[in-house]
Every structure is written in C-alpha cells, then in structure tokens.
Coordinates of C-alpha atoms in Angstrom, one line a residue:
Chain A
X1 CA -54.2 32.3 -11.1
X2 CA -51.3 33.5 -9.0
X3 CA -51.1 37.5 -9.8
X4 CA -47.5 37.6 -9.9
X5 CA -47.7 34.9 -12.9
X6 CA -50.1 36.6 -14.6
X7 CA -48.4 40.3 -14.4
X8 CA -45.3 38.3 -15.2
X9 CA -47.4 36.9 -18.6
X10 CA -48.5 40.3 -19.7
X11 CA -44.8 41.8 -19.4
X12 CA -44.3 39.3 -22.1
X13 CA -44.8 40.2 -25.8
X14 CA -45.3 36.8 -26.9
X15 CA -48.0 36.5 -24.7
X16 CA -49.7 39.4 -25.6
X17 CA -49.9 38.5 -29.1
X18 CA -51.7 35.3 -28.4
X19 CA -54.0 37.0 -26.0
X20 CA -57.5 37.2 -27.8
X21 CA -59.8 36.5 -25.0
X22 CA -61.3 39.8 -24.4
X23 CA -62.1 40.1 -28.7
X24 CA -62.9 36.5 -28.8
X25 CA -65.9 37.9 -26.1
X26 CA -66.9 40.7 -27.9
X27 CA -67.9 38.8 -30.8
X28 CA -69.3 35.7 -28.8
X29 CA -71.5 38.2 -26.5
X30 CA -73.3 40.2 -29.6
X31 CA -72.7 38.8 -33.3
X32 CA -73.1 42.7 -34.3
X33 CA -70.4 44.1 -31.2
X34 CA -67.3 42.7 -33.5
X35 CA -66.6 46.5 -33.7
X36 CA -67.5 47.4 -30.5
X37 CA -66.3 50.5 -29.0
X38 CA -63.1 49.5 -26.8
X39 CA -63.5 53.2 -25.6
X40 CA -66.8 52.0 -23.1
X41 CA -64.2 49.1 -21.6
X42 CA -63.3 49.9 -18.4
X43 CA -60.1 51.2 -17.2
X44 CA -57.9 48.7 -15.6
X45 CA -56.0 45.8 -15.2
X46 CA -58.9 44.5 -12.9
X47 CA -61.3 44.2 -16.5
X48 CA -58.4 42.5 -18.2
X49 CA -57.6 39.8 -15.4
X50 CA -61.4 38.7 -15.4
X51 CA -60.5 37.6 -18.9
X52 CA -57.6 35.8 -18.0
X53 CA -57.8 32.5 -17.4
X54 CA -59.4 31.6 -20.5
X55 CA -57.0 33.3 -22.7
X56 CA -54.3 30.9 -20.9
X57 CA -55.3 28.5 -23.2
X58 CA -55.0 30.3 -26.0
X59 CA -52.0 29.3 -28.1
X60 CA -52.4 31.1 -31.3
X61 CA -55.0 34.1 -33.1
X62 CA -58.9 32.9 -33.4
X63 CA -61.0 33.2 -36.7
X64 CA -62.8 35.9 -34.8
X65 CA -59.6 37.9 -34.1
X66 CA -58.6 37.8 -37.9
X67 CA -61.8 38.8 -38.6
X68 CA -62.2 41.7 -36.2
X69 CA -58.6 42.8 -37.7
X70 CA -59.4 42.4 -41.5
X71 CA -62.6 44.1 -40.8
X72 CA -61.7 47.2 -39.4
X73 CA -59.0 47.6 -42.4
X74 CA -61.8 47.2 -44.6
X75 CA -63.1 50.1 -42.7
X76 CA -59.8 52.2 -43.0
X77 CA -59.7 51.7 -46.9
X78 CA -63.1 52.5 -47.6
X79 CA -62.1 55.8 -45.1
X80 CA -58.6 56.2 -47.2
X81 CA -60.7 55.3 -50.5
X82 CA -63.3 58.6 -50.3
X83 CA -60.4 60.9 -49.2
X84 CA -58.2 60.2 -51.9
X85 CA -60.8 60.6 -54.6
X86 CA -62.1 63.6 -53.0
X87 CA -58.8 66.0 -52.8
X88 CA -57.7 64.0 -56.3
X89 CA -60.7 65.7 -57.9
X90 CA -60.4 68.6 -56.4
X91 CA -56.8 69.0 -57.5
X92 CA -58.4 68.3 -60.9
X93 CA -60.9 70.5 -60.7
X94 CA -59.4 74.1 -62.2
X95 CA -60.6 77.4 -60.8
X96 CA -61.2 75.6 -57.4
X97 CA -58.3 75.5 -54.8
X98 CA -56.6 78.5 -55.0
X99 CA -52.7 78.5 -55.9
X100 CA -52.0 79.5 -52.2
X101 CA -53.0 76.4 -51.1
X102 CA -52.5 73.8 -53.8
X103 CA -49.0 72.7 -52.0
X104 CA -50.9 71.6 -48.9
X105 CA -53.8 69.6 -50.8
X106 CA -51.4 67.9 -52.7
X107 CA -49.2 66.8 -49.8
X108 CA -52.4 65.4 -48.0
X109 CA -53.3 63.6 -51.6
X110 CA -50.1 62.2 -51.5
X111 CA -50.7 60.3 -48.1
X112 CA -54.2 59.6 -49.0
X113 CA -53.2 57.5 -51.7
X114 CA -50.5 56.4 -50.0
X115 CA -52.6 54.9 -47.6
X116 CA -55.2 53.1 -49.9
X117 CA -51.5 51.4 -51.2
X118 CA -50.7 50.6 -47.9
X119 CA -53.9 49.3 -46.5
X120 CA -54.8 46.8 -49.9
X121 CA -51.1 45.2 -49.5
X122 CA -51.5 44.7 -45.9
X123 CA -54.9 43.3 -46.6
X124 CA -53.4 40.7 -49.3
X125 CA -50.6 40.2 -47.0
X126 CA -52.8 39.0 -44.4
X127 CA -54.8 37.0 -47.0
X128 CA -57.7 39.1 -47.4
X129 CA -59.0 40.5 -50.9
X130 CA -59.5 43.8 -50.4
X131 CA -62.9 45.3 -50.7
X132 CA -63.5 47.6 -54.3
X133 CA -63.9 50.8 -54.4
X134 CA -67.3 52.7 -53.6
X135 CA -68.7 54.9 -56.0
X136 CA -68.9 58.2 -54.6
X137 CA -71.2 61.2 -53.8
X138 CA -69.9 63.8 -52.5
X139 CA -72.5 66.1 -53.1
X140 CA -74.3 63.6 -50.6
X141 CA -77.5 63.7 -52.5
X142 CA -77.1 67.0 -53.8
X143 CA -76.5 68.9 -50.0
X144 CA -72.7 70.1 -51.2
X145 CA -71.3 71.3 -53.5
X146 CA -67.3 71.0 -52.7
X147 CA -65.9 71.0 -56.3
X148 CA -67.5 74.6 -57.1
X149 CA -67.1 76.0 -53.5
X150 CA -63.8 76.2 -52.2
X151 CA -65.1 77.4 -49.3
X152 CA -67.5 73.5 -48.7
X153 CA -64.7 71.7 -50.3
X154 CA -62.7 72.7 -47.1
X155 CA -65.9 72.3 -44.8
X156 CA -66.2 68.9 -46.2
X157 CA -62.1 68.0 -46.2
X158 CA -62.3 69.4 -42.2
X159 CA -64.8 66.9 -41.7
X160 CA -63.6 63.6 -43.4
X161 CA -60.1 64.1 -41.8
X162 CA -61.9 64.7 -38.5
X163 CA -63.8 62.0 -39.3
X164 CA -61.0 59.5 -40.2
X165 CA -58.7 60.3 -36.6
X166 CA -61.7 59.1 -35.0
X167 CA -62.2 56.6 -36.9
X168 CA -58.9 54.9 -36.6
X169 CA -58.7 55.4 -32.9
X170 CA -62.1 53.5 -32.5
X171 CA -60.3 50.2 -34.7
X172 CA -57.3 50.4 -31.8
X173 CA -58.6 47.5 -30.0
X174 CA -59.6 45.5 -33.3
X175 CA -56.2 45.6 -34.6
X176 CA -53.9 45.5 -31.3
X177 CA -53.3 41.7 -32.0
X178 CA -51.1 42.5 -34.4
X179 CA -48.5 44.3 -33.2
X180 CA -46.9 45.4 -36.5
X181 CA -50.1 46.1 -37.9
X182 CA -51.3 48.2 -35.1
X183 CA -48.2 50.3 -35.5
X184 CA -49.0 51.1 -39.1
X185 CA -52.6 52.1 -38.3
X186 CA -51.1 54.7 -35.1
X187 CA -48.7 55.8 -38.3
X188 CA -51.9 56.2 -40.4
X189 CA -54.1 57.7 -37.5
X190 CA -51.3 60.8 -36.6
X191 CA -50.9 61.4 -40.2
X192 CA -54.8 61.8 -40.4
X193 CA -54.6 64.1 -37.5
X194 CA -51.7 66.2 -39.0
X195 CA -54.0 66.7 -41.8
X196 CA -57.1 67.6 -40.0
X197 CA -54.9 70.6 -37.9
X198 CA -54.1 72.4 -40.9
X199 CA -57.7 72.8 -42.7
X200 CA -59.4 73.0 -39.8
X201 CA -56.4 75.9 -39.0
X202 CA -57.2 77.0 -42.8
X203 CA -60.8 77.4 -42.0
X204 CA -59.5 80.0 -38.9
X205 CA -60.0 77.1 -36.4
X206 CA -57.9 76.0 -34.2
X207 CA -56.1 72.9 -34.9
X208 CA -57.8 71.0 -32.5
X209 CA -61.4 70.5 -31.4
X210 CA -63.3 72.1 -28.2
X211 CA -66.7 70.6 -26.9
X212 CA -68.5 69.0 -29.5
X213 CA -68.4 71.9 -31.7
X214 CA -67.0 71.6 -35.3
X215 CA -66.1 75.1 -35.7
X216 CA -68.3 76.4 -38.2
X217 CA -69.8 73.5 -39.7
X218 CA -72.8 73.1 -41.2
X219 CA -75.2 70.9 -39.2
X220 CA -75.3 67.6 -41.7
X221 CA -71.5 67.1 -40.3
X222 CA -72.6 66.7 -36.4
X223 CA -72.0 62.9 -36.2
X224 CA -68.3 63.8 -36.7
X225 CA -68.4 66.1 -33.6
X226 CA -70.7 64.3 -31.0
X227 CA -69.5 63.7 -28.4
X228 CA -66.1 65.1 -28.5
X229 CA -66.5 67.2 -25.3
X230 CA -65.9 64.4 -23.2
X231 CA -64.3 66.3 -20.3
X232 CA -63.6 62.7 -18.2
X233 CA -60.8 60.2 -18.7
X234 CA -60.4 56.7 -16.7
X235 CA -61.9 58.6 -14.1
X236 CA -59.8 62.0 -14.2
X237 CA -61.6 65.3 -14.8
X238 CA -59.9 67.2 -17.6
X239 CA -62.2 70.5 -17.1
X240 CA -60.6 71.1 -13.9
X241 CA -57.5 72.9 -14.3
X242 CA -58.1 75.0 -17.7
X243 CA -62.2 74.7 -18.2
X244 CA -64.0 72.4 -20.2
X245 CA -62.4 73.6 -23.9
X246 CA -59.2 73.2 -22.8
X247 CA -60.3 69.8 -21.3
X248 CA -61.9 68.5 -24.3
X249 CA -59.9 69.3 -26.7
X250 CA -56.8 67.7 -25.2
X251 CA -58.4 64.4 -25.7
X252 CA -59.6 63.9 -29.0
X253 CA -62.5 60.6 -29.1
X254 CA -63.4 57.8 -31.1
X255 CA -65.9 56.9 -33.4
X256 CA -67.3 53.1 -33.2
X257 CA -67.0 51.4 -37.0
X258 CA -70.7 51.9 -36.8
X259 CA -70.6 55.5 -36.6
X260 CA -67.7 56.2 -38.8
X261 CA -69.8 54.1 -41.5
X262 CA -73.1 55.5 -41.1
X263 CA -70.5 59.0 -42.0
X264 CA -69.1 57.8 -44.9
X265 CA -72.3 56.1 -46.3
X266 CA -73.5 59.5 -46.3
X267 CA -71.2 60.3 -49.5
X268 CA -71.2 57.2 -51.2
X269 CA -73.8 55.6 -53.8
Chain B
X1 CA -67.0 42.6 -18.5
X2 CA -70.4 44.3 -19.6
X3 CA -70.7 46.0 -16.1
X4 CA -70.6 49.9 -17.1
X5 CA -67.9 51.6 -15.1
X6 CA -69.6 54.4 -13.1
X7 CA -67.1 57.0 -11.8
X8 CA -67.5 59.9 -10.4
X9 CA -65.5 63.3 -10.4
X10 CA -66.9 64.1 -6.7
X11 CA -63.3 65.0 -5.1
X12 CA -60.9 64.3 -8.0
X13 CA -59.0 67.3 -8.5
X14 CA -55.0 67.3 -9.2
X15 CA -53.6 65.9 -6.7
X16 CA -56.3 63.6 -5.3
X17 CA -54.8 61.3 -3.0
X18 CA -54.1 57.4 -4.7
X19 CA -56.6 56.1 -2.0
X20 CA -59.4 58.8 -3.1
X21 CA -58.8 58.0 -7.2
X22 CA -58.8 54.5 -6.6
X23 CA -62.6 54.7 -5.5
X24 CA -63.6 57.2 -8.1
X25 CA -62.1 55.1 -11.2
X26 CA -62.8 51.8 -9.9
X27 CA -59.6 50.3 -10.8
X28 CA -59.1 49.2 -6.9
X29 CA -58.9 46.1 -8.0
X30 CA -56.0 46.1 -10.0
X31 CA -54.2 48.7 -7.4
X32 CA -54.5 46.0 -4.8
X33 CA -53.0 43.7 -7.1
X34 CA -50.3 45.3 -8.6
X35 CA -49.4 47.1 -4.6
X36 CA -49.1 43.1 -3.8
X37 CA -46.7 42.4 -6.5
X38 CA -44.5 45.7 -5.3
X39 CA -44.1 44.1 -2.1
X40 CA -42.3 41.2 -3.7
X41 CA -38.6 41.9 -4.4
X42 CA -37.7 39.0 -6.4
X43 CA -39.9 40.2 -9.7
X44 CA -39.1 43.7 -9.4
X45 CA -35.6 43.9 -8.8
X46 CA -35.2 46.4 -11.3
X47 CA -35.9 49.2 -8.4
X48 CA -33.4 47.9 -6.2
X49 CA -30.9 50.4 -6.9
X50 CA -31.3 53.9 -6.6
X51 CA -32.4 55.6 -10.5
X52 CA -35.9 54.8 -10.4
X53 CA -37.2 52.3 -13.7
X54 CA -40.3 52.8 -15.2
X55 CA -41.3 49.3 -14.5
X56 CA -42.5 46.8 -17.0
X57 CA -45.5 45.9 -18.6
X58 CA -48.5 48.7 -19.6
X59 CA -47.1 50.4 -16.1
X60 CA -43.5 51.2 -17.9
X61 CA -45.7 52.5 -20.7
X62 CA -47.4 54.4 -18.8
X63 CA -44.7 55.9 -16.6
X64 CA -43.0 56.5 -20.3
X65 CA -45.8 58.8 -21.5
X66 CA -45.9 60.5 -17.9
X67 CA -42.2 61.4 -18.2
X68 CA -42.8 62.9 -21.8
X69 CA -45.9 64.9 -20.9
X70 CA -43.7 66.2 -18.0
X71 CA -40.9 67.4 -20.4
X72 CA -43.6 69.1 -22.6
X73 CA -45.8 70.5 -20.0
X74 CA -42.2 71.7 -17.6
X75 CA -41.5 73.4 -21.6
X76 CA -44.4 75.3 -22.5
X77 CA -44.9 76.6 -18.7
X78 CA -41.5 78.4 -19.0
X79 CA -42.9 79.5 -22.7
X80 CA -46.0 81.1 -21.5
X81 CA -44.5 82.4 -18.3
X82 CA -42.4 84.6 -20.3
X83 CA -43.6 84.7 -24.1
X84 CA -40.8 86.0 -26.5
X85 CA -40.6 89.1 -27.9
X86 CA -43.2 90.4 -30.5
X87 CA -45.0 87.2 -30.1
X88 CA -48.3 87.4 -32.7
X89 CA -51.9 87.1 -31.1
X90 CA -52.2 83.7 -32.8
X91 CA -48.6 82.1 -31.3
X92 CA -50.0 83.0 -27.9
X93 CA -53.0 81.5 -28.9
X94 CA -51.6 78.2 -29.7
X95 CA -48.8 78.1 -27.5
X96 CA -51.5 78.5 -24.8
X97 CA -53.5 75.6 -25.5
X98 CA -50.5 73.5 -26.1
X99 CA -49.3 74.3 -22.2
X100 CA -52.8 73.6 -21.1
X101 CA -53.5 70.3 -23.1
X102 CA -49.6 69.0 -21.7
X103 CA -50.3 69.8 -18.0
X104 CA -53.4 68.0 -18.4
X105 CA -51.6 65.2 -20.1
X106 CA -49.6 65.2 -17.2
X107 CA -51.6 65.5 -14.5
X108 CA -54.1 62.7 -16.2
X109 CA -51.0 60.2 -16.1
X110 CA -50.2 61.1 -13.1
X111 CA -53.5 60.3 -11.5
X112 CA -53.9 57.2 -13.7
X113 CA -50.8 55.5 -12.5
X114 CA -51.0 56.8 -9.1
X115 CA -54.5 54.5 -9.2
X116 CA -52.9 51.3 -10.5
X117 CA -49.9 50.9 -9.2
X118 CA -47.4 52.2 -6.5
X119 CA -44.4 52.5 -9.0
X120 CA -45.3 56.2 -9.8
X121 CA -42.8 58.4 -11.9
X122 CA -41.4 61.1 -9.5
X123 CA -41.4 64.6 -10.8
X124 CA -38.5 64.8 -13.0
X125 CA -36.3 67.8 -13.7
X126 CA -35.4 69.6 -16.9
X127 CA -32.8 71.8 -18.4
X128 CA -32.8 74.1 -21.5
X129 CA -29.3 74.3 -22.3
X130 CA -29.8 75.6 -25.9
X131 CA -33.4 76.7 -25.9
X132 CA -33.4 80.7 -25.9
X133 CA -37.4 81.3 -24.6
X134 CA -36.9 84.9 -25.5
X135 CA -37.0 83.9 -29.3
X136 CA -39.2 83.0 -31.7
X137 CA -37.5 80.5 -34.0
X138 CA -35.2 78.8 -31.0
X139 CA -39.4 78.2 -29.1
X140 CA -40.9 77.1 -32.1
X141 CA -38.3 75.1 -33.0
X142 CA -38.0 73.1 -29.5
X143 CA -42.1 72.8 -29.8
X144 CA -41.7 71.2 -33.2
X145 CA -39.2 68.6 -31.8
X146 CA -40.7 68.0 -28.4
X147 CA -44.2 67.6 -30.8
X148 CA -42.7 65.3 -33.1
X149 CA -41.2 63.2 -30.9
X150 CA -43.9 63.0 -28.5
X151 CA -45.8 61.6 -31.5
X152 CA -43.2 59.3 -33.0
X153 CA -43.4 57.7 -29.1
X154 CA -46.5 57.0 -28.7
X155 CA -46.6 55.3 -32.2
X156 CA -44.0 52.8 -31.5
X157 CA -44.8 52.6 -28.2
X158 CA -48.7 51.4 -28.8
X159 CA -47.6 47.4 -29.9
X160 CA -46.3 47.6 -25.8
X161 CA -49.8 48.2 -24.2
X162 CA -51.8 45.0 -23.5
X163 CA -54.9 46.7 -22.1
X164 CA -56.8 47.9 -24.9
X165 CA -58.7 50.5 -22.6
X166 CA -54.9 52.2 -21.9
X167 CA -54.5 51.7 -25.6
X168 CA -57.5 54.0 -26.7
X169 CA -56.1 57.0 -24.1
X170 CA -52.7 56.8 -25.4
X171 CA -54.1 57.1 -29.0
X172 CA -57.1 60.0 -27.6
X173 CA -53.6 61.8 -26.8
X174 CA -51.4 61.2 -29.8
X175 CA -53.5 62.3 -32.2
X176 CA -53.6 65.6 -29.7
X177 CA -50.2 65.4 -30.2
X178 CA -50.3 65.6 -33.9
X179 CA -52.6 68.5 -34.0
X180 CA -50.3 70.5 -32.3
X181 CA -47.1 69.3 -34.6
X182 CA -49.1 70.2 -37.3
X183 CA -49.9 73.6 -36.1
X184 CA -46.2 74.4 -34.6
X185 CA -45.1 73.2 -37.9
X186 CA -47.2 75.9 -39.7
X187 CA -46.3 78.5 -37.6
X188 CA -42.9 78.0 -38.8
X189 CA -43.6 77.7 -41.8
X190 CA -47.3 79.0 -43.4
X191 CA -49.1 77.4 -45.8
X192 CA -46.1 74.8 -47.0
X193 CA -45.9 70.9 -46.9
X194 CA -44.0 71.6 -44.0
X195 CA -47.0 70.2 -41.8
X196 CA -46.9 66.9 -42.4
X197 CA -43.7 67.2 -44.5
X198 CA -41.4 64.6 -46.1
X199 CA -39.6 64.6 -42.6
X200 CA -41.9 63.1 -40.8
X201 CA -44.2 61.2 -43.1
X202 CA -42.8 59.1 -45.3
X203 CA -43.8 60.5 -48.9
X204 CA -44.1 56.9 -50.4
X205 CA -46.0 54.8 -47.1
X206 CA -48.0 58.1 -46.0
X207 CA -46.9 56.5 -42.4
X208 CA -45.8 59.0 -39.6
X209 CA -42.8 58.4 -38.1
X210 CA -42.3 55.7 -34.5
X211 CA -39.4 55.8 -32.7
X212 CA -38.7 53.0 -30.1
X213 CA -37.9 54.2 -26.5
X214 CA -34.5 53.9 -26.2
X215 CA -34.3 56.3 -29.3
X216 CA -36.8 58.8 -28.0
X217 CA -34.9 59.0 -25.0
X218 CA -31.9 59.8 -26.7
X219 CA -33.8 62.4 -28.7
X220 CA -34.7 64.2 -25.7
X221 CA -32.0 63.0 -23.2
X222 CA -30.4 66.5 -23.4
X223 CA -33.6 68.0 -21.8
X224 CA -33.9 65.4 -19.0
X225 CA -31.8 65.9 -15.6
X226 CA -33.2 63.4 -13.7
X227 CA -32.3 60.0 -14.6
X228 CA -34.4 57.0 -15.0
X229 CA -34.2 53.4 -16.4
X230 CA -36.3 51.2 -18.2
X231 CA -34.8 47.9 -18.6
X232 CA -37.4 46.0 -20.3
X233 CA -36.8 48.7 -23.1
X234 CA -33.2 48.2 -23.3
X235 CA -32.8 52.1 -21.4
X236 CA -30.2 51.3 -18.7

C-alpha cells in the first residue's frame, strides 16, 4: 500500500488499537511463541510494514490477542502473588528485619499487594477469572532460608524484584493492544524497579545492574542476571562512550514469560 | 518476520553518519520510506514554520524521549563537571553513573532516529535558573524531579508507540530511569519510604505516576530554551 497512507494509519490511535497482525503471527507461526520475546523483533518500521496489509483488515482485537494479553497478566499476578507473600511473612516474622529497615519493607508490601488487587480486577474486568494463588516455597527445596537470615531474605527480595522488571518489560508487546492496560503494567514495571534500586542499594549495590553480574548473589539466582550485559541496542553500541558497565547497566533487559516462569517455579510447590 | 536482524558495531561510534547507521541497524528500509514521506509537504505541514515539531507517530515519540534524555544528560554534565561541595564518595558514585547512563540515552536516540527518519531533534538548549550546582540539596533535588518526570513520561507515553520493538527500548530505559529515582530519592532521604513514596506511587493502586506530554513539558518547560512543538500531542 501507498506509504504515506500507511504512516498516515499508524499516526492514528484508533488504528493502532485494532492492529493485531504482528501477535496474530506470533501465535499462528509456533503455538508455544504466544509469549515470545518482542525483544528479538527487529528494529524498524520496515518489520512492522511487512505486517501491514493484512492487519488492514482487521477491524477489531482477535481471540489470540485477548489471549496473549490475559496471559501475560496471569503471569504478572503469579509474579505480584510470591512477592506479596514473601515480604508479608517476613514482616511477620519477629527477630528478622531489623527496625532500620522495617519502613522500607512495608512500603514495597504495600504496592505488592496493591498490585495483586490491581491485576485480579483488571483480569475480571476483561472477563478473565483470575488464576489462584500458588502455594509457596521459598526455601526452594530447602536451598534458603530468607525468614531466619536477614541477610538471604534480602538476597532473595534483590532477586524477585529484579526478576519481576524483567519480567514485565518482556509482556510489553503482549499487552500493547490495550492501550489503558499497557499503561498500568509500565505503572507496575517502574514501581518494581523503584523497589529493586533500594535493596539491591541495601545490599551495598548499586541501584542498577552491570554486566550480567547480580552483585553478590549466590549462583541458584543467575537466570535473573543472564544476559543483562547486553552492551548493543537497535544497532547502537552502549560500551562505547563509558565501557561496557556503564553500557549495560543503562539498559536494563527482559525476561521471556518462559524464563520469568521457569524463576518463579523455582519457589513455588 | 523470523529473519534475525544481524548488525554490526563495525564503525558505529557517536556520531556515525545517518547513511553509516542505516547499514549497521538494518532499518534502511524504513529510512527510505519515512525520507519519501519528508519530501511531501502536504502531510507534514506541521514543520512548515520555523519551531521545529517532533513529528507524529512513534517518530514524535521518539524525538520526545530524545529531548528528555537531552535535558538530563545537559544536567548531570554540569553536575559532574563541577561536583558541590563536600560531596560523599557514594553521591559521586551515583551521580556518575546517572551522567553516563543519560548521555548514552541520548546519544542512542539520537542515532536511532537519525536511522529512521530525517525529522531529527536538533540539539536543544537549557538553562538553570534556580538550580545552585554548588549545593547538595538544590542538585539532588533537580535529579529527583528531572528522574521523576523522566519516568512519569515514558509511562504515559508507551500507549503512543505502535512498534513494539521501540516499545521494549523505551521500557529497557524507564525502568533505568526508576533505578536512579529510587536511588536520588534515598540520597535525600536514607532508609525512608521516600523511595517509592506516597508521591509518586499511589499508596492504594501501587501504580507509579504517567504524565501526558503536554504536562511533562510544562513540568520541565522552565529548563528548556529552545522551543519545540508537537501538535499531535496538543504542545503548540
């Protein structure tokens, strides 16, 4: 189709919320990519037009699309569901987080469970029951022991809020076709990463994460780290200026629903 | 659409000519396209008159994030050029990192949309008129608002992009963004709420805040000497 009309069509927001071509592919390629990372799409407007002609005749979201949407909300609240209990029992636990920083785990408790609110209404709203919660481990199999080591309980919160601003940033492209609910998840997704600054800050790390490396964390957490030392975006080195830390960790990456599952399966029953 | 995208870095330093990043991030075909529509007056009248306009579609978005990570980058070079007085070994730490993760913001952005369109944000100006960089609380504070901000953009901003690929850079940066509120937000005050305080996450959603464009460039309008549009946004 004419380029003009098409640039014309994706200035529009009315378009884009109809646009479900390149999701409606995703699932019709692989019946297991529904979640596929949007992070190994190309850069461009070239990889979008390819799509285009068939999302013309689009007029309104697929089964697929809901699907992709609801699904990666289940994700979020099973995410939402294991931190909540997790800093909930640790505020319960006495003798564990020291009075020094009880203020700060019970403002991230508060948005946890905030978030497992938000995430079950929006899932009704969009006419979705949403899924129970797991029974937990997190102990995983006996390898920590967070509620009677302060010291692993903020190893382990470092990791699950790492963990979930991955997470959510993976989901982008599974919930972009709903523009109020894609919002609410970027709301979510900074809050996690506020969160993650100040233990990982509390564990004498920096706020934000060079290379692939944790900072100090014990080996069973890796999956949350790989590949966060990405040091090129769309094409544009990052190491150049500063070095690859500097690089790195001004970009922070995403984790595919698969791997931000296989994490969490890790700690529940 | 299953075609891996190969670049490579050969070349690509700061100010790599468009021509040069155009081969390295394969996006030529979308340059070509969108250099095409420039030429065409009638559907981009909006940079007929003089104040350049960000332009419309994911390319407004993206000139919108270029002209933030300007402001913040232009800010904490004149912080660590000239740290305040009695600075701590951890400020200068942090305050470090944040100037080198905003210049490369900025220099990303500009590379990006030098590669996909001609309609390229010109290096904008900034003034400080109530910013003292010689102390503590007036830097801090300015970081804290600049970091904010920069994260309440790119949340409302997001439901603008149509190409999910820009979509997962913009949130790869945001939550960058959000780190270093956090940690600015600490500095100021130690071990509190105050790091994701009642202020900026709503105590009863748990949702950060979004601010639409035209309020985000109110927000830091003071800072910004060189004026720009962007109609589609309702910033005239």
């Amino acid at each position: 189709m004419n380029i003009l009309k098409l640039l014309d069509k994706l200035s529009d927001d009315s378009f884009f919320t109809k646009q479900t071509s390149r999701l409606d592919n995703l699932s019709d390629l692989s019946t297991f990519g529904k979640k596929a990372a949007v992070a190994a799409l190309p850069l461009g407007l070239g990889s979008f037009m390819a799509t285009s002609a068939k999302a013309e005749t689009k007029t309104e979201p697929t089964l697929a699309m809901k699907s992709a949407l609801t699904d990666a909300l289940q994700l979020a609240l099973t995410l939402e569901y294991l931190e909540d209990e997790y800093y909930r029992i640790g505020l319960l636990t006495t003798n564990l987080i020291p009075a020094s920083d009880k203020v700060v785990f019970q403002q991230i408790s508060k948005h946890e469970a905030a978030h497992v609110t938000f995430l079950k209404s929006t899932l009704t709203s969009l006419g979705v029951t949403p899924g129970a919660k797991p029974t937990f481990d997190f102990t995983a199999n006996g390898a920590f022991t967070p509620f009677t080591n302060y010291q692993q309980f903020l190893t382990l919160a470092q990791a699950f809020e790492d963990t979930g601003v991955r997470a959510y940033k993976g989901q982008a492209g599974n919930v972009m076709s709903n523009g109020t609910v894609l919002q609410a998840a970027l709301q979510i997704h900074s809050v996690e990463a506020r969160h993650a600054s100040m233990v990982r800050r509390m564990r004498a790390n920096k706020g934000w994460i060079e290379l692939a490396n944790g900072g100090n964390m014990p080996a069973a957490t890796n999956p949350v780290y790989n590949g966060e030392d990405v040091t090129m975006q769309a094409g544009f080195n990052t190491a150049t200026a500063f070095g690859a830390a500097a690089g790195s960790a001004a970009y922070d990456e995403v984790l595919t629903g698969t791997e931000a599952t296989a994490i969490a399966s890790l700690f529940i029953d | 659409m299953k075609k891996p995208i190969n670049v490579s870095n050969q070349g690509a330093t700061l100010d790599t000519s468009r021509r040069n990043f155009l081969k390295l991030s394969g996006i030529g075909i979308a340059v070509a396209g969108l250099t095409l529509v420039g030429c065409d007056d009638d559907d981009f009248e909006y940079n007929d008159n003089k104040i350049f306009d960000l332009g419309m579609g994911d390319v407004g978005v993206l000139n919108y994030a270029y002209a933030l990570e300007q402001l913040e980058a232009d800010f904490y070079t004149k912080v660590v050029n000239s740290f305040y007085a009695g600075i701590s070994t951890i400020e200068k730490e942090v305050l470090t990192d944040l100037y080198h993760h905003e210049v490369i913001h900025r220099d990303f952005f500009k590379a990006a949309i030098t590669g996909a369109t001609t309609n390229v944000l010109p290096t904008l100006e900034f003034q400080y008129p109530n910013v003292n960089f010689n102390d503590r609380s007036s830097v801090l504070a300015t970081a804290k608002a600049l970091e904010d901000t920069g994260v309440a953009a790119y949340n409302a901003a997001g439901k603008y992009i149509t190409n999910p690929a820009y979509l997962v850079l913009a949130g790869k940066i945001v939550s960058v963004e959000a780190r270093h509120a956090s940690a600015i937000r600490d500095l100021i005050n130690p071990l509190t709420a105050a790091f994701s305080g009642d202020d900026v996450v709503d105590p009863v959603t748990g949702l950060d805040v979004a601010k639409e464009p035209k309020d985000v460039v109110a927000a830091a309008g003071g800072f910004i000497k060189t004026p720009f549009t962007w109609k589609e946004r309702g910033i005239n």
